Coordinates of N, CA, C and O in Angstrom, one line a residue:
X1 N -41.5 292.1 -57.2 CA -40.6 292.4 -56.1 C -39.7 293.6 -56.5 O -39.2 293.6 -57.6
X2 N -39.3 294.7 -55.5 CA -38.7 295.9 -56.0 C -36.9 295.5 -54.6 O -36.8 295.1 -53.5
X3 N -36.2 296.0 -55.4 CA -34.6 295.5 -55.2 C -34.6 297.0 -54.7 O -35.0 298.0 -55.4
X4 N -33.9 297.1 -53.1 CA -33.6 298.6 -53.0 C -32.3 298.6 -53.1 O -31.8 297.9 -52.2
X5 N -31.4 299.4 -53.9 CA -29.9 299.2 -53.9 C -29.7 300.4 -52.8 O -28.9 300.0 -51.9
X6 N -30.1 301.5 -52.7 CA -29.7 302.4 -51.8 C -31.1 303.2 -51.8 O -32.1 303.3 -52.6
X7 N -30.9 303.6 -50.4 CA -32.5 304.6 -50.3 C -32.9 305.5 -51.3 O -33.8 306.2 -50.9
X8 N -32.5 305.8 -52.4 CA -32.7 306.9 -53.4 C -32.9 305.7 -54.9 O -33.7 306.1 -55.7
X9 N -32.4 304.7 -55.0 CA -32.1 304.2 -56.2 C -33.2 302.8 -55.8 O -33.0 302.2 -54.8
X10 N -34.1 302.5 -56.7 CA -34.4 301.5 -56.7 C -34.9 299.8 -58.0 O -35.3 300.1 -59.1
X11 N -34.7 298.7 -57.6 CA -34.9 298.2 -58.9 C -36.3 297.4 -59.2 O -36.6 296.3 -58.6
X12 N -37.3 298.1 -60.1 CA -38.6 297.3 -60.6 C -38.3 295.7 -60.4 O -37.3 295.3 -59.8
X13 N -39.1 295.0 -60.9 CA -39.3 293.4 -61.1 C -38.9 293.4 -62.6 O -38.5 292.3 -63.0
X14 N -39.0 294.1 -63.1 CA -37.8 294.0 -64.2 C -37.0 294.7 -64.5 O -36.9 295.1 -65.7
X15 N -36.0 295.1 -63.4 CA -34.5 295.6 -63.4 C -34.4 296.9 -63.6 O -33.3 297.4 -63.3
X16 N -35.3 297.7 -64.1 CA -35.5 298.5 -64.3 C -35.4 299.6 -62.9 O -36.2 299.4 -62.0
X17 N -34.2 300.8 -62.8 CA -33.8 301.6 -61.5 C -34.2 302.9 -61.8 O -34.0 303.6 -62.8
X18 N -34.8 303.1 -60.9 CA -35.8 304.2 -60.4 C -35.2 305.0 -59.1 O -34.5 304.8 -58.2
X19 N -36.0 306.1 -59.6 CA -35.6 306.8 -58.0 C -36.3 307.0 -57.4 O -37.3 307.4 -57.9
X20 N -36.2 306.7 -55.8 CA -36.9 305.5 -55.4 C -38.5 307.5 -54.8 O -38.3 308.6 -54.4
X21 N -39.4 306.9 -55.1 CA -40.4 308.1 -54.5 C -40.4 309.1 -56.1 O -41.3 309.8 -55.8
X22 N -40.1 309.4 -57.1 CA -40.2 309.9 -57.4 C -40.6 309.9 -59.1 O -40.5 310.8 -60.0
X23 N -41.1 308.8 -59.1 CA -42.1 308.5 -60.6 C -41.0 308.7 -61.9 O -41.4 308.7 -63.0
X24 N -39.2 308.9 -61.4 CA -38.6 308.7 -62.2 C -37.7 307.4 -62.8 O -37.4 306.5 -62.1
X25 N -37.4 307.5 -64.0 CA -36.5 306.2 -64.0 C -35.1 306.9 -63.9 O -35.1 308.1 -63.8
X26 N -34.0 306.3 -63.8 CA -32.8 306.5 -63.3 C -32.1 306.9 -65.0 O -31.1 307.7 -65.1
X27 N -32.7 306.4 -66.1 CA -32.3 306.3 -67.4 C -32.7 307.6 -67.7 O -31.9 308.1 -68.5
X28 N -34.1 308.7 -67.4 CA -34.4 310.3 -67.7 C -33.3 311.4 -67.4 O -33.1 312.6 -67.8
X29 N -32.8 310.5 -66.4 CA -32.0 311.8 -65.7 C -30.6 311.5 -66.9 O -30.0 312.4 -67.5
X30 N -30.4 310.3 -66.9 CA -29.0 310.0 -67.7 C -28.9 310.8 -69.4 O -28.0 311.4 -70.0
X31 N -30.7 310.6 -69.8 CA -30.6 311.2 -71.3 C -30.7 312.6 -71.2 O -30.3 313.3 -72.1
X32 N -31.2 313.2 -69.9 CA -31.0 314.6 -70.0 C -29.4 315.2 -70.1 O -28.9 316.2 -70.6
X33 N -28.7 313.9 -69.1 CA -27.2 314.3 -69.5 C -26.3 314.3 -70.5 O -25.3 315.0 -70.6
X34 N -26.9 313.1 -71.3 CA -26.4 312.7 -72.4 C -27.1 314.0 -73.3 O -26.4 314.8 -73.9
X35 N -28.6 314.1 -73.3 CA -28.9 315.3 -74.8 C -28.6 316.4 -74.7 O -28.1 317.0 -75.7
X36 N -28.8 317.2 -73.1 CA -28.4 318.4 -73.2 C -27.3 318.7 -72.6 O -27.1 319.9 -72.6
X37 N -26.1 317.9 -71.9 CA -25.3 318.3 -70.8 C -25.6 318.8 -69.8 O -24.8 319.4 -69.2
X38 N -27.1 318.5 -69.5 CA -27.4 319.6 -68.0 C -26.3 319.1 -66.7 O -26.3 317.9 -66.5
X39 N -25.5 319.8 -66.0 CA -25.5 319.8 -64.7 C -26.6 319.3 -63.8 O -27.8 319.3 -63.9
X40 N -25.7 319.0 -62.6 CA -27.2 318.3 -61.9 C -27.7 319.5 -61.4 O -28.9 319.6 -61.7
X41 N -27.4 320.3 -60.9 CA -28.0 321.7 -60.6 C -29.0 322.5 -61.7 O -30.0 323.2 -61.3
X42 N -28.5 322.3 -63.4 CA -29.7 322.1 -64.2 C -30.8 321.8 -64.3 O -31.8 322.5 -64.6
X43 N -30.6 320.3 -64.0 CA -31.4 318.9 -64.1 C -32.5 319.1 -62.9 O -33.7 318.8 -63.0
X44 N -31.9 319.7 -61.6 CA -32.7 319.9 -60.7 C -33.5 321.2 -60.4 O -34.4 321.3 -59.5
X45 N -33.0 322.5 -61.4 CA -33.8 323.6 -62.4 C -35.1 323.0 -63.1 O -36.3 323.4 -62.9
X46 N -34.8 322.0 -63.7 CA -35.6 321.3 -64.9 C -36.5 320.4 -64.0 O -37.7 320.3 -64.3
X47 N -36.2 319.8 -63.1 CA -36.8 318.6 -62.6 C -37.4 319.1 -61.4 O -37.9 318.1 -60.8
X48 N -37.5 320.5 -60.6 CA -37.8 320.5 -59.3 C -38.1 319.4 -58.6 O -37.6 319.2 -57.5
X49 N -38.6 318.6 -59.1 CA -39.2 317.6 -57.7 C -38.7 316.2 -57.8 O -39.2 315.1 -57.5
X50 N -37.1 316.9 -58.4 CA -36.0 315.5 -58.2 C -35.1 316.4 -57.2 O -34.4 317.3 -57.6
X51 N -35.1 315.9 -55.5 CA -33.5 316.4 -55.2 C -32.6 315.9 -55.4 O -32.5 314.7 -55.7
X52 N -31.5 317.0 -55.1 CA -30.0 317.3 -55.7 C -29.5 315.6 -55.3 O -29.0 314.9 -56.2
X53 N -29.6 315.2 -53.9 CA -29.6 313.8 -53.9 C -29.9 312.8 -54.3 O -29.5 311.7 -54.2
X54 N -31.0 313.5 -55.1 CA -31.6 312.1 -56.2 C -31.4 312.0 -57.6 O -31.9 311.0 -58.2
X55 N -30.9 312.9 -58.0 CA -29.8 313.2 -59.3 C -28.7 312.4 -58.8 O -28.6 311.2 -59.0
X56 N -27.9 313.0 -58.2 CA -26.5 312.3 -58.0 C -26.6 311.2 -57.6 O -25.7 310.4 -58.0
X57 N -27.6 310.6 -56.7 CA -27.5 308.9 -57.1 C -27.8 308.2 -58.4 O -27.3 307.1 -58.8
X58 N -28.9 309.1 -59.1 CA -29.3 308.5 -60.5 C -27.9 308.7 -61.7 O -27.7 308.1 -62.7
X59 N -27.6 309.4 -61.3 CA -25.9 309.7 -62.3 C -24.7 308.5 -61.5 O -23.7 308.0 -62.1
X60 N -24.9 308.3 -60.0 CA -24.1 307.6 -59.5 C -24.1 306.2 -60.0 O -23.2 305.7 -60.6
X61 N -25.5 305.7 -59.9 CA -26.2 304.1 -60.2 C -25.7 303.9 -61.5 O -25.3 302.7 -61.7
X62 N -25.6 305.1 -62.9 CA -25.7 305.1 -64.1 C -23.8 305.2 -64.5 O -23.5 304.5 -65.5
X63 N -22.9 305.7 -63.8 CA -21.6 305.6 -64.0 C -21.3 304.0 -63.3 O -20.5 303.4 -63.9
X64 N -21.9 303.5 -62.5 CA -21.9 301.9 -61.7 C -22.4 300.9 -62.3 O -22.1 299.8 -61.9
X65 N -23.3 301.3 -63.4 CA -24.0 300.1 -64.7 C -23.3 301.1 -65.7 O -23.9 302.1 -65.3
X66 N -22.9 301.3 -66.2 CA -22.9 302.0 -67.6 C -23.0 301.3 -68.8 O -23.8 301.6 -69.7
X67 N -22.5 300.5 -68.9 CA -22.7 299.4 -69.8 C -23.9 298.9 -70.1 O -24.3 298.9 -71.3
X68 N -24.6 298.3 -68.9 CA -26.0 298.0 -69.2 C -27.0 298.9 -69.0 O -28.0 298.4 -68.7
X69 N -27.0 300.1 -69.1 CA -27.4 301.3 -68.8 C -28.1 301.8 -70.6 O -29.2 302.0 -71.1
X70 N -26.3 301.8 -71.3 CA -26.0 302.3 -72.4 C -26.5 301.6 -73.0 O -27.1 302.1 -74.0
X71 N -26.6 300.0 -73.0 CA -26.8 299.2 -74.1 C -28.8 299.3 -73.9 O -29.5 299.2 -74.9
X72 N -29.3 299.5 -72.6 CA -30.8 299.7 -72.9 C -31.2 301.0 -73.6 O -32.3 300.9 -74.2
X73 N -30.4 302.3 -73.7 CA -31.1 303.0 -74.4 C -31.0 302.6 -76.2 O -31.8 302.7 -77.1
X74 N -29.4 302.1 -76.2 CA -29.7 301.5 -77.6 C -31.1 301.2 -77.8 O -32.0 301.8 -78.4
X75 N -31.1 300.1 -76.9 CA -32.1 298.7 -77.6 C -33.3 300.0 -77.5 O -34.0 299.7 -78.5
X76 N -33.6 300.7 -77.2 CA -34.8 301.5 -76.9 C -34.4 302.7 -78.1 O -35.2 303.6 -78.1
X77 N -33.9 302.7 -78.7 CA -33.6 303.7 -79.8 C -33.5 303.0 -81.1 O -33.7 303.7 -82.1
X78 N -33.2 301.5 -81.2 CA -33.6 300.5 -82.0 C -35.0 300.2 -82.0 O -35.5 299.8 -83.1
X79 N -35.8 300.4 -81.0 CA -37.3 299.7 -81.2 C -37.6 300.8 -81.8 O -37.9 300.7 -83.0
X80 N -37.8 301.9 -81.3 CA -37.8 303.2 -82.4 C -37.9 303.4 -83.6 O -38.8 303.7 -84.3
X81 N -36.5 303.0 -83.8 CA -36.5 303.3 -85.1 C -37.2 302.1 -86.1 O -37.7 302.4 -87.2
X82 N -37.2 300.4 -85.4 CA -37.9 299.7 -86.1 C -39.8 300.1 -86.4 O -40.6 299.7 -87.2
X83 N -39.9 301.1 -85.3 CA -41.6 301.5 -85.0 C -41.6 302.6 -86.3 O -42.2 302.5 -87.3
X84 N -40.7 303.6 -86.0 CA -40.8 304.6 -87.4 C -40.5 303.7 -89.1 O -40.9 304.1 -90.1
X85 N -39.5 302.3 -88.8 CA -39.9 302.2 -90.1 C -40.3 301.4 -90.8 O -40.0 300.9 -91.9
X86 N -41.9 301.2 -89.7 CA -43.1 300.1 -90.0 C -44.0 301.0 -90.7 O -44.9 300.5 -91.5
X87 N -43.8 302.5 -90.4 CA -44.8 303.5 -90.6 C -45.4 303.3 -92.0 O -44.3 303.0 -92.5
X88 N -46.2 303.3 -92.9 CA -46.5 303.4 -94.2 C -46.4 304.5 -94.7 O -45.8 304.5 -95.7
X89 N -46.9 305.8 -94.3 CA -46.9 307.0 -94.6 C -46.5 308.3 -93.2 O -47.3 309.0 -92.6
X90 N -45.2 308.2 -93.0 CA -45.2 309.0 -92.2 C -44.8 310.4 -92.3 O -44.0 310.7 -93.2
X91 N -45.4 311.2 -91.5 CA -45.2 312.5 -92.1 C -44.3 313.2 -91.8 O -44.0 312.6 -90.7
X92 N -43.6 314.0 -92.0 CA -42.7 315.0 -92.0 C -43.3 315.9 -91.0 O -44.4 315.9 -90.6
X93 N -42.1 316.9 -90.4 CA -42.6 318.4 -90.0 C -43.2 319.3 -91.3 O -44.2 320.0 -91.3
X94 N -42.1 319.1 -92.7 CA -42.6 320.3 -94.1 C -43.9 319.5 -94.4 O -44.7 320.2 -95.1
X95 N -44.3 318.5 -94.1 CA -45.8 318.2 -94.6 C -46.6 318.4 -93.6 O -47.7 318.2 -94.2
X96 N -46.8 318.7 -92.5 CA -47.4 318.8 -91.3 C -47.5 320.2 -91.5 O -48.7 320.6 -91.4
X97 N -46.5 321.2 -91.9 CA -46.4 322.9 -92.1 C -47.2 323.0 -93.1 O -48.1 323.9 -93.0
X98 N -47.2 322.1 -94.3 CA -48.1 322.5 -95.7 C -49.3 322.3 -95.0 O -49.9 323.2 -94.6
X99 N -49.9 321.0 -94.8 CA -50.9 320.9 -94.7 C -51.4 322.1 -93.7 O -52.4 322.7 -94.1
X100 N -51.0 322.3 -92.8 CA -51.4 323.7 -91.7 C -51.7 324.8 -92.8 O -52.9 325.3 -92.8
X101 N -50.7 325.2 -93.7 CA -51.0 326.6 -94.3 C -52.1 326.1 -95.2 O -53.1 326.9 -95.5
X102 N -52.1 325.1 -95.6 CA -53.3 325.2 -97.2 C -54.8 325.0 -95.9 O -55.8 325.6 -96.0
X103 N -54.5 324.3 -94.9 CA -55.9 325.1 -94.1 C -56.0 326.3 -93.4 O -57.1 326.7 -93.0
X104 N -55.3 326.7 -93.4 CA -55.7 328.2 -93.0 C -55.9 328.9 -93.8 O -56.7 329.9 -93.7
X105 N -55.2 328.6 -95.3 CA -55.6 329.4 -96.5 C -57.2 329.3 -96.8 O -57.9 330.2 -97.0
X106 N -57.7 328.0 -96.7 CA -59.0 328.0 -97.1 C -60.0 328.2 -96.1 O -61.2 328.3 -96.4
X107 N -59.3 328.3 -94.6 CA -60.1 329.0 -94.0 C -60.7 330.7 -94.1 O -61.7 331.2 -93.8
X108 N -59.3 331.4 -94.7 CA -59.7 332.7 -94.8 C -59.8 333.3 -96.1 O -60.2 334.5 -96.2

């Protein structure tokens, strides 16, 4: 069952708020705010086929939960990091760069 809070904002069957038509979650637009500071006029540079109305409700819905908003990207930045540190050998970018050059070296 999908919860419509407002015509632009909507909530999955598991709580999860979306905007409503546009294959976004309400939480992409928030991290774009949070990682890069975009403006919504930014965001809607970056996002064409979010309108300006559907940024400012997704920043509206996100200042009106913040709390549980905030505490899901934790929990989502915790599973993360318990995922990276299940890894047995995970690679680096400087090992990912070596290995690249010692094959191109022996390619030419």
């Amino acid at each position: 069952m999908v919860a419509v809070l407002n015509s632009l904002i909507e909530l999955d069957a598991n709580g999860v708020a979306w905007i409503t038509g546009a294959n976004t979650k309400v939480v992409e637009v928030v991290l774009d705010k949070m990682a890069y500071g975009w403006s919504p006029e930014e965001m809607h540079r970056q996002h064409p086929h979010l309108s300006m109305a559907q940024i400012h409700a997704a920043l509206a819905y996100y200042y009106e939960h913040q709390a549980e908003v905030d505490a899901d990207i934790e929990r989502r930045n915790r599973y993360v990091e318990e995922l990276r540190a299940q890894q047995k050998n995970p690679f680096t970018r400087e090992e990912l760069e070596r290995r690249l050059s010692l094959r191109e070296q022996r390619q030419s």
